[in-house]
């Protein structure tokens, strides 16, 4: 993103005068993207229609003139795709930009700012999706791991806790991302970069995730090699021997092998097939789970 | 041994609504297997089965995440349908979990269909934009949502209507070694989720925490919550005490 774009948006708070967005439009935008982030997603332009729908009341309020409305509608029908709940950060900036445009006199500067709306969207959606997708994946995995622990033991606490945790995350990022970025424009991205807050949160989350993952492997991978091999009078129980080395060794090795294969770009579906074949071999060899 | 059509429709409705929430609306976290399984179980009168299958599938599909524009296999479809079939036909949970594997792929395919069908909405919306009919444009959102519901409901109905007698027949004639095989396989499946997640998060500097978690659980038999709290303590320590290197100025965002 060019410095010029950033400067233009940072100037926006001062020029808000004649056309002012009220809470009504801002809330409408918030609810529309929060409640229906993905429902018209498609292969051609992904979340574009959602983006426009969220901006609709804002456009109508700022541009009483029909020509301007059409102009703005077309502007927000340009390709858009990012992590669903993180869309708000971009929408907040778009709202601030549209407000500034509505308050400007016609001229080359106004046209330039109009263009910068889509430049901003195009240059933000990639980085937002990058950060959003990885935080989304990490949090879902950690929450899922914790809650599945309760569920596998048969307790309903897991399901309830999962709903609470997911909603705290979703509503938090939707609400604060959107309103903060509306008030501060592009500054939000700069703040994030300066304080490294996202990197630090991701690092902390990964540490928690890895510790939990280490505990999950021996707890929930049911991979025991319980069988007795008799050689003359000597009886060898493989699982007991493995347990003597360290309990949970078989699940650990299995997990690490699958991780390695996945890292080597073997698809998850192929790995499922691998597991079923391995299971068949072990079952036929007489190992009991 | 057919099932009452009304009952099949009820089951279809329950499964499709939860599945549809994932894309058709704000999902409230209900599309996560651990939650979806519990709800389907509750509504079909056997919450215990739903909770356990949901929890197991949450672990199996832990590493399956949507990144960018790719559509992954659908863990929600897998959960709802396998819980429903398990409760209806009273097959073992292991068989139900094995059943989830093909159903997840089906869920991925119907999603691709919905994404393709929704593409046509964009051209209609462009037409309305030319005429300045903004309200009609935003109403197309609901058409998209409806497309998601229909593309979910039809395959799920077929799965349950034709799938349940089929699954029951297979289950009644299942030899012991197949049952043993499935039990073995479903025990091993969570390793896939863990493995994928491990590959995703792996950095050499996180290995010590993985080892501590493993030893605490395997050797000392600590509960998951206790070990997670320990992990949280490590995370907070690193967050507060380890200074982070400042990023270089400029660069792409």
Short mmCIF file of C-alpha atoms in Angstrom, two decimals:
data_model
loop_
_atom_site.label_atom_id
_atom_site.label_comp_id
_atom_site.label_asym_id
_atom_site.label_seq_id
_atom_site.Cartn_x
_atom_site.Cartn_y
_atom_site.Cartn_z
CA UNK A 1 0.00 0.00 0.00
CA UNK A 2 1.41 3.36 -0.95
CA UNK A 3 2.23 5.97 1.66
CA UNK A 4 -0.04 8.34 -0.24
CA UNK A 5 -3.05 6.13 0.37
CA UNK A 6 -2.30 5.92 4.04
CA UNK A 7 -1.95 9.67 4.31
CA UNK A 8 -5.21 10.27 2.53
CA UNK A 9 -7.13 8.06 4.89
CA UNK A 10 -5.42 9.44 7.93
CA UNK A 11 -6.64 12.88 6.97
CA UNK A 12 -10.23 11.71 6.81
CA UNK A 13 -11.32 12.45 10.41
CA UNK A 14 -10.91 16.21 9.90
CA UNK A 15 -13.08 16.47 6.81
CA UNK A 16 -16.18 14.78 8.30
CA UNK A 17 -18.70 17.60 8.33
CA UNK A 18 -21.82 17.84 6.23
CA UNK A 19 -22.52 14.15 5.66
CA UNK A 20 -22.07 12.32 8.91
CA UNK A 21 -22.75 8.63 9.43
CA UNK A 22 -24.95 8.03 12.45
CA UNK A 23 -24.96 4.99 14.68
CA UNK A 24 -27.88 3.65 12.67
CA UNK A 25 -25.87 3.18 9.46
CA UNK A 26 -22.75 2.05 11.27
CA UNK A 27 -24.69 -0.57 13.20
CA UNK A 28 -26.46 -1.73 10.07
CA UNK A 29 -23.10 -2.30 8.42
CA UNK A 30 -21.89 -4.15 11.52
CA UNK A 31 -24.87 -6.49 11.73
CA UNK A 32 -24.96 -7.22 8.02
CA UNK A 33 -21.40 -8.47 7.81
CA UNK A 34 -21.47 -10.14 11.21
CA UNK A 35 -24.65 -12.12 10.59
CA UNK A 36 -24.20 -12.98 6.92
CA UNK A 37 -20.49 -13.03 6.15
CA UNK A 38 -20.41 -15.98 3.78
CA UNK A 39 -23.93 -16.59 2.51
CA UNK A 40 -23.37 -15.42 -1.07
CA UNK A 41 -19.80 -16.59 -1.41
CA UNK A 42 -19.02 -17.80 -4.91
CA UNK A 43 -16.16 -18.77 -7.18
CA UNK A 44 -16.37 -15.61 -9.27
CA UNK A 45 -16.10 -12.77 -6.79
CA UNK A 46 -16.20 -14.50 -3.38
CA UNK A 47 -17.54 -12.19 -0.64
CA UNK A 48 -18.20 -9.18 -2.86
CA UNK A 49 -21.98 -9.18 -2.47
CA UNK A 50 -21.64 -9.35 1.32
CA UNK A 51 -19.31 -6.37 1.23
CA UNK A 52 -21.76 -4.38 -0.84
CA UNK A 53 -24.73 -5.39 1.32
CA UNK A 54 -22.92 -4.26 4.44
CA UNK A 55 -22.18 -0.90 2.80
CA UNK A 56 -25.72 -0.39 1.42
CA UNK A 57 -27.22 1.79 4.17
CA UNK A 58 -23.99 3.77 4.38
CA UNK A 59 -24.11 4.48 0.65
CA UNK A 60 -27.78 5.46 0.78
CA UNK A 61 -27.22 7.83 3.68
CA UNK A 62 -24.15 9.54 2.24
CA UNK A 63 -25.34 9.92 -1.35
CA UNK A 64 -28.88 11.24 -1.75
CA UNK A 65 -28.23 11.53 -5.47
CA UNK A 66 -29.08 8.40 -7.50
CA UNK A 67 -26.06 8.74 -9.82
CA UNK A 68 -23.69 8.80 -6.87
CA UNK A 69 -25.42 5.78 -5.36
CA UNK A 70 -24.90 3.78 -8.55
CA UNK A 71 -21.30 4.92 -8.67
CA UNK A 72 -20.68 3.81 -5.08
CA UNK A 73 -22.56 0.53 -5.54
CA UNK A 74 -20.35 -0.38 -8.50
CA UNK A 75 -17.31 0.57 -6.46
CA UNK A 76 -18.22 -2.00 -3.83
CA UNK A 77 -19.03 -4.71 -6.36
CA UNK A 78 -15.32 -5.15 -7.07
CA UNK A 79 -13.69 -8.45 -6.12
CA UNK A 80 -13.36 -8.98 -2.39
CA UNK A 81 -12.35 -11.97 -0.26
CA UNK A 82 -10.84 -12.32 3.19
CA UNK A 83 -11.33 -14.17 6.49
CA UNK A 84 -15.08 -13.71 7.22
CA UNK A 85 -14.91 -12.23 10.71
CA UNK A 86 -12.00 -9.99 9.80
CA UNK A 87 -13.88 -8.23 7.04
CA UNK A 88 -15.02 -5.61 9.56
CA UNK A 89 -11.57 -4.08 9.83
CA UNK A 90 -11.70 -3.30 6.12
CA UNK A 91 -15.35 -2.21 6.22
CA UNK A 92 -14.63 0.30 8.97
CA UNK A 93 -11.98 1.93 6.79
CA UNK A 94 -14.30 1.91 3.77
CA UNK A 95 -17.02 3.65 5.80
CA UNK A 96 -14.58 6.35 6.86
CA UNK A 97 -13.41 6.77 3.27
CA UNK A 98 -16.91 7.00 1.83
CA UNK A 99 -17.78 9.59 4.45
CA UNK A 100 -14.80 11.67 3.38
CA UNK A 101 -15.71 11.34 -0.30
CA UNK A 102 -19.27 12.48 0.33
CA UNK A 103 -17.99 15.62 2.01
CA UNK A 104 -15.57 16.59 -0.76
CA UNK A 105 -16.23 19.00 -3.58
CA UNK A 106 -16.10 17.51 -7.08
CA UNK A 107 -12.66 17.50 -8.60
CA UNK A 108 -9.62 15.38 -9.31
CA UNK A 109 -8.91 14.91 -5.61
CA UNK A 110 -12.33 13.38 -5.06
CA UNK A 111 -11.83 10.99 -7.98
CA UNK A 112 -8.50 9.98 -6.56
CA UNK A 113 -10.00 9.24 -3.16
CA UNK A 114 -12.75 7.21 -4.85
CA UNK A 115 -10.13 5.11 -6.53
CA UNK A 116 -8.28 4.67 -3.26
CA UNK A 117 -11.34 2.93 -1.75
CA UNK A 118 -10.77 -0.09 -3.94
CA UNK A 119 -7.00 0.21 -3.79
CA UNK A 120 -7.30 0.02 -0.04
CA UNK A 121 -9.60 -3.01 -0.19
CA UNK A 122 -7.36 -4.79 -2.67
CA UNK A 123 -4.20 -4.15 -0.70
CA UNK A 124 -5.73 -4.97 2.69
CA UNK A 125 -7.67 -8.15 1.96
CA UNK A 126 -4.57 -10.26 1.34
CA UNK A 127 -2.70 -9.42 4.56
CA UNK A 128 -5.97 -9.54 6.54
CA UNK A 129 -6.72 -13.01 5.21
CA UNK A 130 -3.18 -14.09 6.01
CA UNK A 131 -3.36 -12.96 9.62
CA UNK A 132 -7.04 -13.86 10.00
CA UNK A 133 -6.84 -17.38 8.57
CA UNK A 134 -3.91 -18.36 10.75
CA UNK A 135 -5.37 -16.90 13.94
CA UNK A 136 -8.71 -18.48 13.06
CA UNK A 137 -7.12 -21.89 12.50
CA UNK A 138 -4.99 -21.75 15.65
CA UNK A 139 -7.79 -20.61 17.94
CA UNK A 140 -10.31 -23.11 16.54
CA UNK A 141 -7.79 -25.91 16.97
CA UNK A 142 -6.92 -24.96 20.55
CA UNK A 143 -10.53 -24.42 21.61
CA UNK A 144 -11.52 -27.61 19.78
CA UNK A 145 -8.81 -29.62 21.48
CA UNK A 146 -9.84 -28.44 24.95
CA UNK A 147 -13.55 -28.98 24.37
CA UNK A 148 -13.18 -32.32 22.58
CA UNK A 149 -11.34 -33.55 25.68
CA UNK A 150 -14.52 -33.07 27.72
CA UNK A 151 -16.74 -34.43 24.95
CA UNK A 152 -14.86 -37.67 24.35
CA UNK A 153 -15.25 -38.38 28.06
CA UNK A 154 -19.00 -37.93 27.52
CA UNK A 155 -19.47 -34.56 29.17
CA UNK A 156 -21.68 -31.84 27.61
CA UNK A 157 -19.42 -29.12 29.04
CA UNK A 158 -17.26 -29.36 25.91
CA UNK A 159 -20.06 -28.33 23.56
CA UNK A 160 -21.21 -25.45 25.77
CA UNK A 161 -17.67 -24.20 26.33
CA UNK A 162 -16.96 -24.36 22.59
CA UNK A 163 -19.97 -22.16 21.77
CA UNK A 164 -18.90 -19.61 24.38
CA UNK A 165 -15.26 -19.51 23.26
CA UNK A 166 -16.03 -19.30 19.55
CA UNK A 167 -18.54 -16.50 20.09
CA UNK A 168 -16.21 -14.49 22.28
CA UNK A 169 -13.65 -14.66 19.49
CA UNK A 170 -16.10 -13.98 16.63
CA UNK A 171 -17.99 -11.13 18.25
CA UNK A 172 -14.79 -9.65 19.66
CA UNK A 173 -12.98 -9.45 16.36
CA UNK A 174 -16.10 -8.35 14.44
CA UNK A 175 -17.06 -5.61 16.88
CA UNK A 176 -13.72 -4.18 17.93
CA UNK A 177 -12.11 -4.63 14.52
CA UNK A 178 -14.90 -2.78 12.78
CA UNK A 179 -15.51 0.14 15.13
CA UNK A 180 -11.85 0.65 15.93
CA UNK A 181 -10.90 0.78 12.27
CA UNK A 182 -13.78 3.15 11.49
CA UNK A 183 -12.53 5.58 14.13
CA UNK A 184 -8.85 5.25 13.39
CA UNK A 185 -8.74 4.47 9.70
CA UNK A 186 -5.60 2.81 8.50
CA UNK A 187 -3.86 3.65 11.75
CA UNK A 188 -5.06 0.29 13.09
CA UNK A 189 -2.71 -1.59 10.76
CA UNK A 190 0.17 0.70 11.69
CA UNK A 191 -0.51 0.24 15.39
CA UNK A 192 -0.53 -3.51 14.93
CA UNK A 193 2.76 -3.40 13.07
CA UNK A 194 4.42 -1.10 15.57
CA UNK A 195 3.56 -3.03 18.70
CA UNK A 196 3.93 -6.46 17.06
CA UNK A 197 0.85 -7.31 19.09
CA UNK A 198 -0.42 -9.93 16.63
CA UNK A 199 2.92 -11.70 16.43
CA UNK A 200 3.14 -11.82 20.18
CA UNK A 201 -0.41 -13.08 20.60
CA UNK A 202 0.18 -15.72 17.93
CA UNK A 203 3.36 -16.83 19.65
CA UNK A 204 1.63 -17.12 23.01
CA UNK A 205 -1.27 -19.00 21.41
CA UNK A 206 1.11 -21.39 19.67
CA UNK A 207 2.88 -22.17 22.95
CA UNK A 208 -0.42 -22.93 24.65
CA UNK A 209 -1.49 -24.95 21.61
CA UNK A 210 1.69 -26.99 21.50
CA UNK A 211 1.54 -27.81 25.21
CA UNK A 212 -2.08 -28.92 24.88
CA UNK A 213 -1.25 -30.87 21.73
CA UNK A 214 1.51 -32.72 23.54
CA UNK A 215 -1.02 -33.77 26.16
CA UNK A 216 -3.68 -34.71 23.60
CA UNK A 217 -1.54 -37.19 21.69
CA UNK A 218 -1.14 -39.83 24.44
CA UNK A 219 -4.63 -39.11 25.84
CA UNK A 220 -6.79 -39.45 22.73
CA UNK A 221 -4.96 -41.45 20.10
CA UNK A 222 -6.20 -44.97 20.72
CA UNK A 223 -3.26 -46.83 19.25
CA UNK A 224 -2.28 -49.80 21.37
CA UNK A 225 -0.39 -52.82 20.21
CA UNK A 226 -1.85 -55.25 22.69
CA UNK A 227 -0.87 -58.72 21.68
CA UNK A 228 1.13 -61.59 23.09
CA UNK A 229 3.72 -63.24 20.97
CA UNK A 230 4.75 -66.60 22.38
CA UNK A 231 8.16 -67.93 21.48
CA UNK A 232 8.47 -71.19 23.26
CA UNK A 233 7.93 -70.45 26.94
CA UNK A 234 8.80 -66.83 26.45
CA UNK A 235 5.79 -64.49 26.04
CA UNK A 236 6.37 -61.06 24.57
CA UNK A 237 3.73 -58.42 25.13
CA UNK A 238 4.57 -55.64 22.71
CA UNK A 239 2.47 -52.94 24.38
CA UNK A 240 4.04 -53.67 27.76
CA UNK A 241 7.51 -53.41 26.29
CA UNK A 242 6.62 -50.09 24.67
CA UNK A 243 5.15 -48.81 27.92
CA UNK A 244 8.40 -49.68 29.65
CA UNK A 245 10.23 -47.30 27.34
CA UNK A 246 7.69 -44.53 27.85
CA UNK A 247 3.87 -44.66 27.93
CA UNK A 248 2.22 -43.25 24.84
CA UNK A 249 5.14 -44.00 22.55
CA UNK A 250 3.09 -45.62 19.78
CA UNK A 251 0.60 -42.70 19.48
CA UNK A 252 3.49 -40.24 19.48
CA UNK A 253 5.35 -42.00 16.67
CA UNK A 254 2.17 -42.36 14.63
CA UNK A 255 1.35 -38.66 15.04
CA UNK A 256 4.82 -37.52 14.10
CA UNK A 257 4.88 -39.73 11.00
CA UNK A 258 1.54 -38.30 9.86
CA UNK A 259 2.78 -34.76 10.56
CA UNK A 260 5.86 -35.41 8.47
CA UNK A 261 3.81 -36.82 5.58
CA UNK A 262 1.44 -33.85 5.76
CA UNK A 263 4.37 -31.48 5.68
CA UNK A 264 5.52 -33.28 2.53
CA UNK A 265 2.20 -32.29 0.94
CA UNK A 266 0.43 -35.64 1.17
CA UNK A 267 -3.27 -34.66 1.24
CA UNK A 268 -5.36 -35.36 4.34
CA UNK A 269 -7.63 -37.67 2.38
CA UNK A 270 -4.69 -39.82 1.32
CA UNK A 271 -3.53 -39.91 4.94
CA UNK A 272 -6.97 -41.19 5.98
CA UNK A 273 -6.52 -44.00 3.46
CA UNK A 274 -3.06 -44.70 4.89
CA UNK A 275 -4.55 -44.95 8.39
CA UNK A 276 -7.24 -47.37 7.25
CA UNK A 277 -4.67 -49.56 5.50
CA UNK A 278 -2.39 -49.54 8.57
CA UNK A 279 -5.36 -50.38 10.77
CA UNK A 280 -6.29 -53.27 8.49
CA UNK A 281 -2.75 -54.66 8.66
CA UNK A 282 -2.64 -54.39 12.46
CA UNK A 283 -6.12 -55.88 12.80
CA UNK A 284 -5.21 -58.83 10.57
CA UNK A 285 -1.99 -59.37 12.50
CA UNK A 286 -4.12 -59.85 15.58
CA UNK A 287 -3.44 -56.64 17.44
CA UNK A 288 -6.42 -55.50 19.48
CA UNK A 289 -7.14 -51.83 19.83
CA UNK B 1 -36.64 -52.11 7.36
CA UNK B 2 -37.40 -48.65 6.08
CA UNK B 3 -37.68 -45.61 8.25
CA UNK B 4 -40.75 -43.43 8.44
CA UNK B 5 -40.46 -40.67 5.83
CA UNK B 6 -41.56 -38.03 8.31
CA UNK B 7 -38.79 -39.05 10.68
CA UNK B 8 -36.21 -39.02 7.90
CA UNK B 9 -37.34 -35.50 6.94
CA UNK B 10 -37.04 -34.36 10.55
CA UNK B 11 -33.52 -35.76 10.79
CA UNK B 12 -32.63 -34.15 7.45
CA UNK B 13 -33.93 -30.80 8.66
CA UNK B 14 -31.92 -30.97 11.90
CA UNK B 15 -28.72 -31.92 10.09
CA UNK B 16 -29.09 -29.45 7.22
CA UNK B 17 -29.92 -26.46 9.42
CA UNK B 18 -26.78 -26.95 11.53
CA UNK B 19 -24.70 -27.55 8.44
CA UNK B 20 -26.22 -24.55 6.65
CA UNK B 21 -25.31 -22.24 9.54
CA UNK B 22 -21.65 -22.68 8.61
CA UNK B 23 -22.12 -20.63 5.46
CA UNK B 24 -25.72 -19.48 5.20
CA UNK B 25 -25.58 -17.34 8.33
CA UNK B 26 -23.51 -16.41 11.35
CA UNK B 27 -22.49 -19.85 12.55
CA UNK B 28 -22.31 -19.17 16.32
CA UNK B 29 -19.69 -21.91 16.55
CA UNK B 30 -22.46 -24.46 16.01
CA UNK B 31 -20.70 -25.85 12.95
CA UNK B 32 -17.84 -27.14 15.08
CA UNK B 33 -18.14 -30.96 15.31
CA UNK B 34 -18.15 -31.03 19.12
CA UNK B 35 -21.17 -28.70 19.17
CA UNK B 36 -22.94 -30.02 16.05
CA UNK B 37 -22.71 -33.59 17.34
CA UNK B 38 -24.18 -32.65 20.72
CA UNK B 39 -27.10 -30.76 19.15
CA UNK B 40 -28.00 -33.49 16.65
CA UNK B 41 -27.74 -36.04 19.45
CA UNK B 42 -29.98 -33.96 21.70
CA UNK B 43 -32.63 -33.44 19.01
CA UNK B 44 -32.65 -37.10 18.06
CA UNK B 45 -32.93 -38.25 21.64
CA UNK B 46 -29.43 -39.59 22.30
CA UNK B 47 -27.14 -36.76 23.39
CA UNK B 48 -24.49 -39.11 24.78
CA UNK B 49 -23.73 -40.64 21.37
CA UNK B 50 -23.71 -37.22 19.72
CA UNK B 51 -21.32 -35.74 22.24
CA UNK B 52 -18.77 -38.53 21.98
CA UNK B 53 -18.86 -38.77 18.16
CA UNK B 54 -18.73 -34.97 17.89
CA UNK B 55 -15.77 -34.79 20.23
CA UNK B 56 -13.89 -37.52 18.38
CA UNK B 57 -14.54 -35.90 14.99
CA UNK B 58 -13.40 -32.54 16.37
CA UNK B 59 -10.07 -34.23 17.07
CA UNK B 60 -9.98 -36.03 13.70
CA UNK B 61 -10.65 -32.85 11.73
CA UNK B 62 -8.58 -30.60 13.98
CA UNK B 63 -6.03 -29.86 11.28
CA UNK B 64 -8.61 -29.32 8.55
CA UNK B 65 -8.84 -25.57 8.10
CA UNK B 66 -10.07 -23.29 5.35
CA UNK B 67 -7.18 -21.25 4.06
CA UNK B 68 -7.67 -18.71 1.31
CA UNK B 69 -10.09 -19.72 -1.42
CA UNK B 70 -9.79 -23.49 -1.00
CA UNK B 71 -12.76 -25.52 0.25
CA UNK B 72 -11.66 -28.22 2.72
CA UNK B 73 -13.58 -31.41 3.49
CA UNK B 74 -16.67 -30.52 5.49
CA UNK B 75 -16.39 -31.53 9.15
CA UNK B 76 -19.91 -30.34 9.96
CA UNK B 77 -21.61 -32.54 7.36
CA UNK B 78 -19.46 -35.43 8.51
CA UNK B 79 -20.56 -34.95 12.12
CA UNK B 80 -24.28 -34.37 11.62
CA UNK B 81 -24.82 -37.25 9.22
CA UNK B 82 -22.72 -39.80 11.08
CA UNK B 83 -24.34 -38.95 14.43
CA UNK B 84 -27.79 -39.20 12.83
CA UNK B 85 -27.02 -42.53 11.16
CA UNK B 86 -25.46 -43.88 14.34
CA UNK B 87 -28.54 -43.06 16.41
CA UNK B 88 -31.02 -44.26 13.78
CA UNK B 89 -29.39 -47.57 12.98
CA UNK B 90 -27.72 -48.24 16.32
CA UNK B 91 -24.40 -49.11 14.70
CA UNK B 92 -21.28 -48.87 16.83
CA UNK B 93 -19.68 -45.46 17.28
CA UNK B 94 -16.52 -46.74 15.57
CA UNK B 95 -18.47 -47.58 12.43
CA UNK B 96 -20.18 -44.17 12.56
CA UNK B 97 -16.84 -42.40 12.76
CA UNK B 98 -15.52 -44.40 9.82
CA UNK B 99 -18.67 -43.39 7.96
CA UNK B 100 -17.81 -39.73 8.51
CA UNK B 101 -14.85 -39.92 6.15
CA UNK B 102 -16.80 -40.27 2.86
CA UNK B 103 -19.57 -37.97 4.13
CA UNK B 104 -17.03 -35.19 4.72
CA UNK B 105 -16.02 -35.39 1.07
CA UNK B 106 -19.68 -35.25 0.05
CA UNK B 107 -20.03 -32.10 2.16
CA UNK B 108 -17.07 -30.62 0.34
CA UNK B 109 -18.61 -31.38 -3.06
CA UNK B 110 -22.01 -29.86 -2.28
CA UNK B 111 -20.25 -26.74 -1.06
CA UNK B 112 -18.40 -26.47 -4.36
CA UNK B 113 -21.75 -26.76 -6.12
CA UNK B 114 -23.19 -23.92 -4.02
CA UNK B 115 -20.19 -21.68 -4.74
CA UNK B 116 -20.64 -22.33 -8.46
CA UNK B 117 -24.39 -21.65 -8.42
CA UNK B 118 -23.86 -18.46 -6.42
CA UNK B 119 -21.59 -17.10 -9.13
CA UNK B 120 -24.69 -16.38 -11.23
CA UNK B 121 -25.91 -13.99 -8.49
CA UNK B 122 -23.03 -11.67 -9.25
CA UNK B 123 -24.26 -10.97 -12.78
CA UNK B 124 -27.80 -10.32 -11.57
CA UNK B 125 -26.38 -7.95 -8.94
CA UNK B 126 -24.32 -6.14 -11.58
CA UNK B 127 -27.51 -5.64 -13.60
CA UNK B 128 -29.32 -4.14 -10.62
CA UNK B 129 -26.33 -1.92 -9.87
CA UNK B 130 -26.58 -0.34 -13.34
CA UNK B 131 -30.20 0.59 -12.61
CA UNK B 132 -29.43 1.73 -9.09
CA UNK B 133 -31.73 -0.81 -7.42
CA UNK B 134 -29.66 -1.21 -4.27
CA UNK B 135 -32.30 -2.99 -2.20
CA UNK B 136 -32.74 -5.71 -4.80
CA UNK B 137 -28.99 -6.25 -4.79
CA UNK B 138 -28.75 -6.82 -1.07
CA UNK B 139 -31.79 -9.12 -1.17
CA UNK B 140 -29.74 -11.48 -3.38
CA UNK B 141 -27.81 -12.32 -0.22
CA UNK B 142 -30.80 -14.36 0.93
CA UNK B 143 -30.97 -16.19 -2.40
CA UNK B 144 -27.34 -17.18 -1.83
CA UNK B 145 -28.22 -18.33 1.65
CA UNK B 146 -31.13 -20.39 0.30
CA UNK B 147 -28.87 -22.00 -2.29
CA UNK B 148 -26.59 -23.11 0.52
CA UNK B 149 -29.53 -24.66 2.35
CA UNK B 150 -30.85 -26.53 -0.69
CA UNK B 151 -27.45 -27.86 -1.74
CA UNK B 152 -26.98 -29.10 1.84
CA UNK B 153 -30.45 -30.54 2.42
CA UNK B 154 -30.77 -32.67 -0.74
CA UNK B 155 -27.55 -34.71 -0.37
CA UNK B 156 -28.16 -35.10 3.37
CA UNK B 157 -31.69 -36.37 2.73
CA UNK B 158 -30.40 -38.90 0.19
CA UNK B 159 -27.67 -39.98 2.62
CA UNK B 160 -30.12 -40.61 5.41
CA UNK B 161 -33.01 -42.02 3.37
CA UNK B 162 -30.96 -44.50 1.37
CA UNK B 163 -27.99 -44.65 3.69
CA UNK B 164 -29.70 -45.79 6.87
CA UNK B 165 -31.12 -49.14 5.62
CA UNK B 166 -27.89 -49.76 3.75
CA UNK B 167 -25.73 -49.01 6.78
CA UNK B 168 -27.97 -51.18 8.95
CA UNK B 169 -27.77 -54.08 6.53
CA UNK B 170 -23.98 -53.89 6.40
CA UNK B 171 -23.78 -53.58 10.15
CA UNK B 172 -25.96 -56.64 10.73
CA UNK B 173 -23.71 -58.74 8.54
CA UNK B 174 -20.42 -57.30 9.67
CA UNK B 175 -17.75 -59.92 10.39
CA UNK B 176 -15.80 -59.52 13.63
CA UNK B 177 -12.53 -58.71 11.90
CA UNK B 178 -14.11 -55.72 10.13
CA UNK B 179 -15.40 -54.40 13.44
CA UNK B 180 -11.92 -54.87 14.89
CA UNK B 181 -10.44 -53.07 11.88
CA UNK B 182 -12.79 -50.09 12.25
CA UNK B 183 -12.12 -49.85 15.98
CA UNK B 184 -8.41 -49.82 15.27
CA UNK B 185 -8.77 -47.22 12.52
CA UNK B 186 -11.00 -44.83 14.48
CA UNK B 187 -8.62 -45.03 17.41
CA UNK B 188 -5.82 -43.96 15.10
CA UNK B 189 -7.75 -41.24 13.24
CA UNK B 190 -7.29 -38.48 15.86
CA UNK B 191 -3.55 -38.82 15.23
CA UNK B 192 -4.24 -37.34 11.81
CA UNK B 193 -5.81 -34.21 13.26
CA UNK B 194 -2.98 -33.87 15.77
CA UNK B 195 -0.37 -34.53 13.10
CA UNK B 196 -1.79 -31.91 10.75
CA UNK B 197 -1.99 -29.38 13.55
CA UNK B 198 1.55 -30.22 14.59
CA UNK B 199 2.78 -29.65 11.02
CA UNK B 200 0.84 -26.37 10.93
CA UNK B 201 2.23 -24.94 14.17
CA UNK B 202 5.64 -26.55 14.05
CA UNK B 203 8.63 -24.37 14.79
CA UNK B 204 11.73 -25.75 16.53
CA UNK B 205 11.28 -23.27 19.38
CA UNK B 206 7.89 -24.78 20.29
CA UNK B 207 9.21 -28.33 20.66
CA UNK B 208 10.01 -28.00 24.42
CA UNK B 209 6.38 -27.16 25.15
CA UNK B 210 5.17 -30.15 23.14
CA UNK B 211 7.49 -32.43 25.10
CA UNK B 212 6.37 -31.02 28.46
CA UNK B 213 2.71 -31.48 27.50
CA UNK B 214 3.36 -35.04 26.34
CA UNK B 215 5.27 -36.11 29.45
CA UNK B 216 2.79 -34.50 31.81
CA UNK B 217 -0.07 -36.45 30.22
CA UNK B 218 1.61 -39.75 29.34
CA UNK B 219 3.80 -40.25 32.38
CA UNK B 220 2.18 -38.21 35.14
CA UNK B 221 -1.38 -38.64 33.91
CA UNK B 222 -2.34 -34.98 34.26
CA UNK B 223 -5.79 -33.91 33.10
CA UNK B 224 -6.03 -31.98 29.85
CA UNK B 225 -7.36 -28.85 31.53
CA UNK B 226 -4.53 -28.86 34.06
CA UNK B 227 -1.95 -29.21 31.31
CA UNK B 228 -3.65 -26.51 29.24
CA UNK B 229 -3.39 -24.20 32.26
CA UNK B 230 0.28 -25.03 32.49
CA UNK B 231 0.55 -24.17 28.79
CA UNK B 232 -1.27 -20.89 29.44
CA UNK B 233 1.27 -20.10 32.15
CA UNK B 234 4.13 -20.70 29.69
CA UNK B 235 2.37 -18.57 27.08
CA UNK B 236 1.87 -15.67 29.49
CA UNK B 237 5.45 -15.91 30.69
CA UNK B 238 6.75 -15.64 27.16
CA UNK B 239 4.28 -12.87 26.33
CA UNK B 240 5.25 -10.70 29.29
CA UNK B 241 8.92 -11.45 29.79
CA UNK B 242 10.43 -12.13 26.39
CA UNK B 243 11.06 -8.95 24.42
CA UNK B 244 10.02 -9.22 20.78
CA UNK B 245 12.42 -8.01 18.11
CA UNK B 246 11.07 -4.85 16.46
CA UNK B 247 10.01 -5.26 12.87
CA UNK B 248 11.82 -3.30 10.21
CA UNK B 249 10.09 -0.10 9.22
CA UNK B 250 8.09 -0.11 6.00
CA UNK B 251 7.55 -3.24 3.96
CA UNK B 252 4.22 -4.75 3.03
CA UNK B 253 1.89 -4.08 5.93
#
